[in-house]
XYZ file of N, CA and C in Angstrom:
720
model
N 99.340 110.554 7.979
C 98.629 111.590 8.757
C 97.107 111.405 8.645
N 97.139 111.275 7.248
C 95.086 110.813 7.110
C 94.288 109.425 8.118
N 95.730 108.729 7.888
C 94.790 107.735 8.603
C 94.956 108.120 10.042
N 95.750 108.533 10.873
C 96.384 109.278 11.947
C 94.823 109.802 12.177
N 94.273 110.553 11.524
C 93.203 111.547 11.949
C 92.063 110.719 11.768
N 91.999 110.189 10.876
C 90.443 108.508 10.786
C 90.281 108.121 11.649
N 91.479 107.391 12.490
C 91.533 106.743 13.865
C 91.107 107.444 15.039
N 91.607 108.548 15.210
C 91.498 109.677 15.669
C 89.766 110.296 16.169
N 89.554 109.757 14.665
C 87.762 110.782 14.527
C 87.287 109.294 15.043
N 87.347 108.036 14.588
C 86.745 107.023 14.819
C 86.534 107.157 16.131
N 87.962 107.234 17.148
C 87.540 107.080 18.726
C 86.956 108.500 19.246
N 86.260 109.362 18.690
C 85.972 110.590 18.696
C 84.122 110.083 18.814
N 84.510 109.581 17.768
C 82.544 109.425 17.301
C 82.250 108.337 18.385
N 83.054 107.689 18.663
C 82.721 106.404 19.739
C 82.543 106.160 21.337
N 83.065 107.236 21.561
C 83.009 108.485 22.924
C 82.129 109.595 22.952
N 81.668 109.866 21.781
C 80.819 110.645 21.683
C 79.369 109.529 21.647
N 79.577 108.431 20.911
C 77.842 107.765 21.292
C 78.067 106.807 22.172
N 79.077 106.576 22.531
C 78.942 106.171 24.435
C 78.650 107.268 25.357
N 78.839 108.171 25.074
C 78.621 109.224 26.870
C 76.821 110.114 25.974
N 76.531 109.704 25.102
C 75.030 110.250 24.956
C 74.108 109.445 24.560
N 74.313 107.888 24.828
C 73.465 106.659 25.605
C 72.755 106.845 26.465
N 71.447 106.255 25.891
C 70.610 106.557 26.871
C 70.192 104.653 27.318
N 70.492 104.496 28.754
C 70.024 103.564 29.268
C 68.828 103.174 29.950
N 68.374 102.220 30.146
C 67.120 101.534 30.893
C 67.596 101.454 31.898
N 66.855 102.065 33.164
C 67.179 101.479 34.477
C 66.277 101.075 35.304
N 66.000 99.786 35.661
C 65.249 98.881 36.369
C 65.244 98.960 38.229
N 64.077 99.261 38.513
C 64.020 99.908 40.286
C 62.626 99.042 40.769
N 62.161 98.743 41.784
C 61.301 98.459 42.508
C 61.291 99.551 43.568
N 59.930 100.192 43.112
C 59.585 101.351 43.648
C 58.532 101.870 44.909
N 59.045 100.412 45.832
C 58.096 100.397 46.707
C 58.957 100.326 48.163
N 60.212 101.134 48.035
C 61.588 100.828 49.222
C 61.648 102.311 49.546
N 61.170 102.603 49.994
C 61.734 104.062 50.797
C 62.489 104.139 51.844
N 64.007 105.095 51.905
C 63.836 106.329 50.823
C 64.995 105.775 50.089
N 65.086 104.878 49.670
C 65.368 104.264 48.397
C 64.905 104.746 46.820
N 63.805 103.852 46.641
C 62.803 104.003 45.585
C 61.354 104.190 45.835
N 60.840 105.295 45.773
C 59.105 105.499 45.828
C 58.588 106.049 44.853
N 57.536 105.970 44.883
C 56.842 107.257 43.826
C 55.719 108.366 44.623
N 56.022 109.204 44.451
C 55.404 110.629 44.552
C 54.996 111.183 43.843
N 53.416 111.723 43.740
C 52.954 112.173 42.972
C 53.239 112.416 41.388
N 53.513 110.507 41.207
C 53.994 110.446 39.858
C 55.140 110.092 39.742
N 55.853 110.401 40.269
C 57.458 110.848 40.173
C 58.214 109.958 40.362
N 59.078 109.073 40.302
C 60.365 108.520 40.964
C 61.508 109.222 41.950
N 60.984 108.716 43.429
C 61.641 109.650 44.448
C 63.145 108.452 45.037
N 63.602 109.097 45.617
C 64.111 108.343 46.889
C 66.116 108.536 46.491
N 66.580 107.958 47.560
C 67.869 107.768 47.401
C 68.588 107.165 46.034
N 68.393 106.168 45.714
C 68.726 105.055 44.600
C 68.460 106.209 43.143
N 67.438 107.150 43.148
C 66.704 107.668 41.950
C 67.855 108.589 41.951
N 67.984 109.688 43.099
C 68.736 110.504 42.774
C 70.059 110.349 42.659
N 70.880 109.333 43.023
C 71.833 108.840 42.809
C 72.200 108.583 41.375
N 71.324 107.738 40.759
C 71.407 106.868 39.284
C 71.703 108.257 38.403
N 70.386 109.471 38.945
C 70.649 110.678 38.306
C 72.097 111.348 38.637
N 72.191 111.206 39.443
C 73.391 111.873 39.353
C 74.604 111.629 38.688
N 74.666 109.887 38.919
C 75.983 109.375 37.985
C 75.715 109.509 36.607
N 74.156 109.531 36.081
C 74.210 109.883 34.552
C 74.799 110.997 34.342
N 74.256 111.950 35.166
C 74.272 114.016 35.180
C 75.803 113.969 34.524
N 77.227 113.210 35.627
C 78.135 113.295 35.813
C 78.988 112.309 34.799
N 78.232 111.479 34.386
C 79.291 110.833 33.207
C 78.366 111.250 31.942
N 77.677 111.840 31.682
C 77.058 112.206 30.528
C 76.394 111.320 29.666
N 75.653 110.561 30.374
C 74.330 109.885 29.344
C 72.974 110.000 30.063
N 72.022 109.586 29.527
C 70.400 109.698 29.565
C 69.924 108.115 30.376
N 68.739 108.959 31.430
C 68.536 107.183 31.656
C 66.678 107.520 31.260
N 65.907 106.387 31.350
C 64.648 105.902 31.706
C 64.338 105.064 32.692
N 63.581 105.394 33.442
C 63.454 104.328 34.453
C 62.004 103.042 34.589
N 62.277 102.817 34.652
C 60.727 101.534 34.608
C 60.749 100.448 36.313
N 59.043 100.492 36.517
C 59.177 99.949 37.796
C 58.642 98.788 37.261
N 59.329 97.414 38.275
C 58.461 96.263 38.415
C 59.259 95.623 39.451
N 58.826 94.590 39.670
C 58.469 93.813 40.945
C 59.932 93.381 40.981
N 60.647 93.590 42.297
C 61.850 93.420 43.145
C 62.504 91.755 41.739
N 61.641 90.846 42.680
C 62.031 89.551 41.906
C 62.520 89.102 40.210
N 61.785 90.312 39.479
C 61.809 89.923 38.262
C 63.172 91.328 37.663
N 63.606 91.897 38.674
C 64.863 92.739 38.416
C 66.016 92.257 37.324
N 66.319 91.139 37.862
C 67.746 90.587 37.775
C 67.376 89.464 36.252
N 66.628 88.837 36.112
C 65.900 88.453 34.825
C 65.927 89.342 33.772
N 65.105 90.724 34.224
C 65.018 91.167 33.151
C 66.419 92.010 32.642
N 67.154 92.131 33.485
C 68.694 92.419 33.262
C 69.497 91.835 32.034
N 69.287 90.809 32.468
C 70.059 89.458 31.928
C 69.421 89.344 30.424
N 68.061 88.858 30.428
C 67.323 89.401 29.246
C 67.694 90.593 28.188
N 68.627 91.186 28.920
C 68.271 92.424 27.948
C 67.107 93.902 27.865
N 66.637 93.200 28.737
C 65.557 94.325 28.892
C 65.377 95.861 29.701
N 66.782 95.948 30.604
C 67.043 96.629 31.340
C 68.653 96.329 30.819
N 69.114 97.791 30.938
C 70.618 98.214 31.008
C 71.260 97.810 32.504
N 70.093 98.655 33.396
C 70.859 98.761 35.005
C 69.846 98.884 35.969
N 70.348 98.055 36.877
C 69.195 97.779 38.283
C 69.657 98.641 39.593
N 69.094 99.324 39.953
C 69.057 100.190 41.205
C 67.877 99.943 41.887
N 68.158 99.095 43.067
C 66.885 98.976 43.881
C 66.894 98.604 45.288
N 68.328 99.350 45.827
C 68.646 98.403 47.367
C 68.957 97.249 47.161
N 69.866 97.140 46.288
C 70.164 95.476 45.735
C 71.565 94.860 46.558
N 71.311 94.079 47.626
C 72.251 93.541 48.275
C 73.129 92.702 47.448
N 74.521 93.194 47.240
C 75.306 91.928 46.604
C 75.726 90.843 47.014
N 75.134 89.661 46.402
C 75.530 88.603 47.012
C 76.126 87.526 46.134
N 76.480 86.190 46.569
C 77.668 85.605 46.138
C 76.712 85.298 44.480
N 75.524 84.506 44.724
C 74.313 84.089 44.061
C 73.868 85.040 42.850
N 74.122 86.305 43.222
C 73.016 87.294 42.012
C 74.800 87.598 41.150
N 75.969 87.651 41.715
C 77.143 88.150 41.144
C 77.309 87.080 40.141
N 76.841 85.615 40.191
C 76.951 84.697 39.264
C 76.172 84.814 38.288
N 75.106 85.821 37.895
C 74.782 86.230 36.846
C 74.215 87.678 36.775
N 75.258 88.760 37.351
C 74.701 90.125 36.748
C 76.458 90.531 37.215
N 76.617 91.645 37.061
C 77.893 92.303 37.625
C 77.615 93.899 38.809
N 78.385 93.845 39.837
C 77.390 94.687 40.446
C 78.818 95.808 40.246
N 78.198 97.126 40.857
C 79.259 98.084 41.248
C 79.877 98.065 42.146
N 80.914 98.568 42.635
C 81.423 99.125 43.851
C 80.001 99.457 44.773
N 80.522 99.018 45.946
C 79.166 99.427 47.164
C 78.861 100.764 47.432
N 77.744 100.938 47.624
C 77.159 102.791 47.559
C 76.491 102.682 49.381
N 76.440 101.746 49.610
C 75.697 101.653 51.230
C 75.495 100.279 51.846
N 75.618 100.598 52.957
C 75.664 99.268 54.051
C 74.437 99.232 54.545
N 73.774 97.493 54.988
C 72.156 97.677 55.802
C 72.853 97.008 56.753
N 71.405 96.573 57.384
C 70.753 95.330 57.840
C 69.531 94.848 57.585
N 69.549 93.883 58.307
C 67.828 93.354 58.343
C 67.289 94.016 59.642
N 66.153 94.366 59.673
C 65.433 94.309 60.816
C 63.953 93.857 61.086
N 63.444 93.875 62.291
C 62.210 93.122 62.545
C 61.134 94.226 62.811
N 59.602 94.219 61.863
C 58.850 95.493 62.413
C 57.795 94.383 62.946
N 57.235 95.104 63.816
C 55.830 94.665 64.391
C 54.947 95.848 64.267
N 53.266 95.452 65.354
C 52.823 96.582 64.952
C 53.477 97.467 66.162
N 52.753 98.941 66.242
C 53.207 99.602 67.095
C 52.537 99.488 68.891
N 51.230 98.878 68.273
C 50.759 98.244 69.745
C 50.537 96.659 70.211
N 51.987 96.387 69.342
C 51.986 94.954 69.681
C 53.364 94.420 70.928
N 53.176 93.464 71.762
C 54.100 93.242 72.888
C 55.327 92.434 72.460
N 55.028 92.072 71.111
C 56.270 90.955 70.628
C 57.378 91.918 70.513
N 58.621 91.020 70.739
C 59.478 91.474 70.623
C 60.377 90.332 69.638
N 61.611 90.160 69.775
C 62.525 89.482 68.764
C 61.918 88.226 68.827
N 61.353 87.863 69.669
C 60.736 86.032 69.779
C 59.713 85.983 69.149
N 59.352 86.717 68.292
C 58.205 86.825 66.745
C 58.495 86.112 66.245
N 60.368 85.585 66.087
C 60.735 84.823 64.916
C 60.890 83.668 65.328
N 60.699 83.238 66.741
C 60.646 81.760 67.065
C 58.701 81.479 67.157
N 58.680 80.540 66.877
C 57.316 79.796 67.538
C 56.416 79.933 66.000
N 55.052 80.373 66.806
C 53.805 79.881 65.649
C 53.602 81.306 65.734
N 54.242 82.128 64.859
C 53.955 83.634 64.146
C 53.688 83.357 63.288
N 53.594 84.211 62.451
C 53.631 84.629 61.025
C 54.319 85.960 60.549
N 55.004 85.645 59.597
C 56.619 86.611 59.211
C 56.140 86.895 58.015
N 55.678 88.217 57.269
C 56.024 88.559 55.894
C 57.758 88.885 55.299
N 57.603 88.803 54.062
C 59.341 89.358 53.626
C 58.795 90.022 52.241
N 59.576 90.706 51.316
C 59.488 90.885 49.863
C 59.904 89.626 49.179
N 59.458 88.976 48.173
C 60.314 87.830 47.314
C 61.457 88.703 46.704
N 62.430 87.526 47.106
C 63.326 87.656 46.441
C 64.462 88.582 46.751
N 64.115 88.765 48.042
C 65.046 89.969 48.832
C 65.713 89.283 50.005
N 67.010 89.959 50.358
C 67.471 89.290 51.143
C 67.123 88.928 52.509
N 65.931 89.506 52.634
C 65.655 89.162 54.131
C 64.478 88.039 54.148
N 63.905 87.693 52.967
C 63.356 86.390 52.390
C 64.220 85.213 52.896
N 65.460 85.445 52.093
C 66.177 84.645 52.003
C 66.932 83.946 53.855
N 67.281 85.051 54.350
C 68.050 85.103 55.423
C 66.680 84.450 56.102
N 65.068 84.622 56.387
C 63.860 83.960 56.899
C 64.171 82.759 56.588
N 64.249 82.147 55.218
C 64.209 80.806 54.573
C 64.992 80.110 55.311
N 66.484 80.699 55.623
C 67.475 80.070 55.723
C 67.539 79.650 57.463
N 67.177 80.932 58.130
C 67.531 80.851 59.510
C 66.459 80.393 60.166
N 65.017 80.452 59.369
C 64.173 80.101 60.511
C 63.274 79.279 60.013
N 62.758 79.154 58.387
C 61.432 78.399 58.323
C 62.577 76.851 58.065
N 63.546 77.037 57.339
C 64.509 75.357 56.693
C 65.183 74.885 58.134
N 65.184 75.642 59.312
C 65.682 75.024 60.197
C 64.571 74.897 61.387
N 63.399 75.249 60.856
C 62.310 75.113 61.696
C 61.864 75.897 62.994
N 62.758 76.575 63.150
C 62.776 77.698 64.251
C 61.153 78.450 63.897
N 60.905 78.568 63.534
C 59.897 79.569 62.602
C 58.566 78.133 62.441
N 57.709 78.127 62.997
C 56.342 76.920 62.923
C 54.766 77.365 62.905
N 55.260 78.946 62.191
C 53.887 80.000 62.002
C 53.972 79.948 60.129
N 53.570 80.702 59.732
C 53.041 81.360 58.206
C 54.437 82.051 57.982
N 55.055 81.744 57.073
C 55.918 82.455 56.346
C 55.075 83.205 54.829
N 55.124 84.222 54.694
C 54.782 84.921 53.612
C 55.568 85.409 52.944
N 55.174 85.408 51.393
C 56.116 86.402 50.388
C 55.136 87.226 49.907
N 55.552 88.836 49.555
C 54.970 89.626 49.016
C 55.471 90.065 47.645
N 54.772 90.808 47.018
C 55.489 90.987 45.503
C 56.504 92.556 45.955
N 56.087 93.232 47.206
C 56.129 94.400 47.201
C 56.041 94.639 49.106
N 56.359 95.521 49.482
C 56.856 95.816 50.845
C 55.571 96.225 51.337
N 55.147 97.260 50.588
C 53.684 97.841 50.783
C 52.580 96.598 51.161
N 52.429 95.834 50.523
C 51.667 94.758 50.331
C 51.948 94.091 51.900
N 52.847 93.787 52.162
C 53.317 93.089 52.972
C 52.900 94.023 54.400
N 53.450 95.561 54.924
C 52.803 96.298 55.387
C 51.567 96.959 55.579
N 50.979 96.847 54.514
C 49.002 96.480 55.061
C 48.772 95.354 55.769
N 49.363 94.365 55.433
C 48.854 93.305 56.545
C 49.171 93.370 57.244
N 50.390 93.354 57.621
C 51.142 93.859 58.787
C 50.031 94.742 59.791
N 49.504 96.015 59.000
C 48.880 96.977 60.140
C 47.138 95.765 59.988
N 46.886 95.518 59.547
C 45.704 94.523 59.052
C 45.342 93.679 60.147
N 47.026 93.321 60.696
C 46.867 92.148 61.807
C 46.833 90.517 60.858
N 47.322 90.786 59.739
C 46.866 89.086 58.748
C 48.650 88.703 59.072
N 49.426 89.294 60.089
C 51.118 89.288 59.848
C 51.257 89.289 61.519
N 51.907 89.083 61.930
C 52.987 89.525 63.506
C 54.232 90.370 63.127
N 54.608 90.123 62.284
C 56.028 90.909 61.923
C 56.391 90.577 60.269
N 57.295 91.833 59.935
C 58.188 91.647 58.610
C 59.507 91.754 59.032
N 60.579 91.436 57.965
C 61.836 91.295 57.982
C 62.548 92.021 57.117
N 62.876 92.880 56.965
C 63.234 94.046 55.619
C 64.136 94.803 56.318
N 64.878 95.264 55.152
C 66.077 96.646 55.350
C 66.063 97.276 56.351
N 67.003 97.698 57.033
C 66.805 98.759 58.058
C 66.927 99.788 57.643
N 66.923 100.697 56.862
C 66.825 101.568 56.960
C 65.500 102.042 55.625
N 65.098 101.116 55.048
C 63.454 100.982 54.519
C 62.556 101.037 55.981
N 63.031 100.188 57.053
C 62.221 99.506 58.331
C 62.021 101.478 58.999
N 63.003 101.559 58.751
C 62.902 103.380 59.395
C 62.227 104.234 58.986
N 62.418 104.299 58.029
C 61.335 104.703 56.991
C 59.524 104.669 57.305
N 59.704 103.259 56.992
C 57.979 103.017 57.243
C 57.684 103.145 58.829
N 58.891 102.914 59.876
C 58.162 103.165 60.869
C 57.935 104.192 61.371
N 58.409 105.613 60.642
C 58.331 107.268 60.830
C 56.778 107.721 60.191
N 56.414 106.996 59.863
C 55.091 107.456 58.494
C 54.009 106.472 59.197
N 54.283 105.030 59.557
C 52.909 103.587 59.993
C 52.719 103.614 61.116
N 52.237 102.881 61.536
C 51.916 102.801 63.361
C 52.574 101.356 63.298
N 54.091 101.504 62.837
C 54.808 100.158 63.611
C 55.991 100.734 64.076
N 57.145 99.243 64.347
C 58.097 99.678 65.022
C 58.800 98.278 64.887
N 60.218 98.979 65.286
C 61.086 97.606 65.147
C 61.821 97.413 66.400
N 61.939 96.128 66.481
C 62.053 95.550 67.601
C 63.097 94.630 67.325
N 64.057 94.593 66.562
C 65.331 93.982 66.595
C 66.112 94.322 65.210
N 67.579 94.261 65.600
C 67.845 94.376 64.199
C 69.126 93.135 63.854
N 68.798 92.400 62.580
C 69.792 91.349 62.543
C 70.746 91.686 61.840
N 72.306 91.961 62.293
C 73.475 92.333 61.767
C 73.770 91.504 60.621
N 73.343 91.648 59.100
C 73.534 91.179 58.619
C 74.727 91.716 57.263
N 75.076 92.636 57.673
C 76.348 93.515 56.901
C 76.074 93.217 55.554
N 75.156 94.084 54.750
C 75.287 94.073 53.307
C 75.462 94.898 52.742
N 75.884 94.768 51.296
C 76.655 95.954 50.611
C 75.403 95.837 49.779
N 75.307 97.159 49.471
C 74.112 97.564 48.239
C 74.419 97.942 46.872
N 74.633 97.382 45.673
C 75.057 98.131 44.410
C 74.370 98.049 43.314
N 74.929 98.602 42.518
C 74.355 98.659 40.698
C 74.470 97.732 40.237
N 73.863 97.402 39.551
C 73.952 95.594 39.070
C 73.854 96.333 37.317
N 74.608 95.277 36.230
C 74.513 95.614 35.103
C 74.396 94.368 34.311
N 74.142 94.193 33.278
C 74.685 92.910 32.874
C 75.957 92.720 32.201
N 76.462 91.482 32.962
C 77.766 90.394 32.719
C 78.494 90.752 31.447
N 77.726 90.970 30.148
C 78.914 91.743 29.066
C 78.921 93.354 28.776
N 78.650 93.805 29.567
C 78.698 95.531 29.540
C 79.864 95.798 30.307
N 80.387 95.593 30.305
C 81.518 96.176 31.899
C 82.089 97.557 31.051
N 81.668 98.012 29.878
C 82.221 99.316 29.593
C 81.196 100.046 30.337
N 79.979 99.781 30.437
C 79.164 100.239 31.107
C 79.416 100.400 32.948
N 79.380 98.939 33.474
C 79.945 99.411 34.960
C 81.097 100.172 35.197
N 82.054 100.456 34.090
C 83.301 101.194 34.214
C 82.544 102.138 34.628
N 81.817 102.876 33.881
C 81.199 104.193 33.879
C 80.580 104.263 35.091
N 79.889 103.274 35.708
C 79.119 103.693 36.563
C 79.939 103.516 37.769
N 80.879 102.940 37.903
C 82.526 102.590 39.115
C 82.613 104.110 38.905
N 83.169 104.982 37.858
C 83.514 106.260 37.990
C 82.681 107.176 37.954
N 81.320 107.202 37.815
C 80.594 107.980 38.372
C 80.463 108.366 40.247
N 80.367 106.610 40.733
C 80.345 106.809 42.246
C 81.446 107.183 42.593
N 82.505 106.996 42.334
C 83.860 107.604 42.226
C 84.160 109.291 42.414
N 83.498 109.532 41.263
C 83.162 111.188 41.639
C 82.222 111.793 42.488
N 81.518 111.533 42.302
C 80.742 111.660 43.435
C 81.145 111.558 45.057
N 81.563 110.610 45.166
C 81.805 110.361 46.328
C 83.371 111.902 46.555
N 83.944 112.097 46.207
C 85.443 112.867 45.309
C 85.207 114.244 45.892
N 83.813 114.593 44.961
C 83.043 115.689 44.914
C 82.116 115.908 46.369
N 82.067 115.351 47.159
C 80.770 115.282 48.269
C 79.198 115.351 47.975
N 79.195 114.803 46.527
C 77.827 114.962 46.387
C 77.332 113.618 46.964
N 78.014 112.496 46.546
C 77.289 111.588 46.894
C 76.725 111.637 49.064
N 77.781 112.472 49.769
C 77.532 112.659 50.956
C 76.318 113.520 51.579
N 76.348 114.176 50.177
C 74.712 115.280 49.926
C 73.880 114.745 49.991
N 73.708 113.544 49.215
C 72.439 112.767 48.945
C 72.046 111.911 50.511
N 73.055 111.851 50.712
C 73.076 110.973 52.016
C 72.280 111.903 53.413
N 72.608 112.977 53.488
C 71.761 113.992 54.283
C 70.828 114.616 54.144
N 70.140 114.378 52.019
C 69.278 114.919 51.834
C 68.026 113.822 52.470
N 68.341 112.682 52.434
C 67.446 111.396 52.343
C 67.695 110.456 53.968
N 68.487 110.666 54.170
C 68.657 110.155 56.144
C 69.085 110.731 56.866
């Protein structure tokens, strides 16, 4: 019976300092209404979400911003528990992080400015295209238009979307290539607009690192409830 109850308390205490863990969670905070900051704050879809699956499986997070590219590194590193940042899963990043179940579908789309005449043929000829590094619409540029030459203008990488959207309104750009529903975003608030959108069907998730999966359990059944509960459908109408 004693040891009956040892065992007992052991998986007691071990459930008890798993669900009052407090994790690191890694965001690039320049994706609205994703990830922004407001007057200080960590705003957007992705933020209140992460909060919520903590709220709902019972642990603590911190959040820390840095640059889109260096996400998945510092994952892996150790330096971050969990990445929330509009993170498209793809075949490439799953070979070294583990993602969640999908929380949202994009695309890519194309912004220009708002008093500019280009339309989708921005991406053929001698333009110039910004992207974020290291994001999929970098990648999908690399692939579809500057490595096959379609594209015989300035390809740019930015550390950050913002960055990339000053020039953009600057005139140092013809167009960017980013999220659609980031692209919506900035074009409700900038004086641009989008002018195509490339069906590129991606799933967006939590990325963790490769030996935690007690951890993505948790965070599989957080979106789980959520979704169960209609909160996660809350968030979805609070933010689009």
């Amino acid at each position: 019976m004693k040891k009956i109850l040892l065992v007992s308390l052991v998986i007691l205490v071990s459930a008890i300092s798993l669900f009052a863990a407090k994790y690191v969670v890694g965001t690039s905070a320049d994706f609205p209404p994703f990830e922004y900051v407001q007057n200080g704050e960590f705003m957007g879809f992705d933020i209140d979400l992460i909060k919520a699956i903590a709220a709902e499986m019972g642990f603590e997070i911190e959040i820390r911003d840095m640059s889109f590219d260096s996400l998945i590194a510092a994952l892996v590193s150790g330096n971050l528990d969990i990445v929330i940042s509009g993170m498209t899963i793809t075949a490439e990043r799953a070979e070294v992080v583990s993602f969640s179940k999908p929380y949202w579908t994009a695309d890519q789309s194309v912004v220009v400015r708002e008093d500019s005449d280009l339309t989708v043929t921005v991406l053929f000829g001698k333009h110039s295209i910004g992207v974020q590094t290291g994001t999929t619409g970098d990648i999908w540029v690399e692939d579809n238009l500057v490595t096959t030459k379609i594209l015989t203008g300035d390809f740019k990488r930015y550390e950050t979307y913002t960055l990339a959207m000053t020039d953009l309104i600057n005139r140092n750009l013809d167009a960017i290539v980013l999220d659609s529903p980031v692209a919506q975003s900035f074009a409700s608030v900038r004086p641009v607009k989008i002018v195509a959108i490339l069906k590129t069907y991606e799933d967006y998730g939590i990325a963790v690192n490769k030996a935690n999966k007690t951890l993505l359990d948790l965070i599989n059944e957080g979106i789980r409830r959520l979704e169960s509960s209609g909160k996660l459908a809350e968030l979805n109408l609070k933010h689009f």
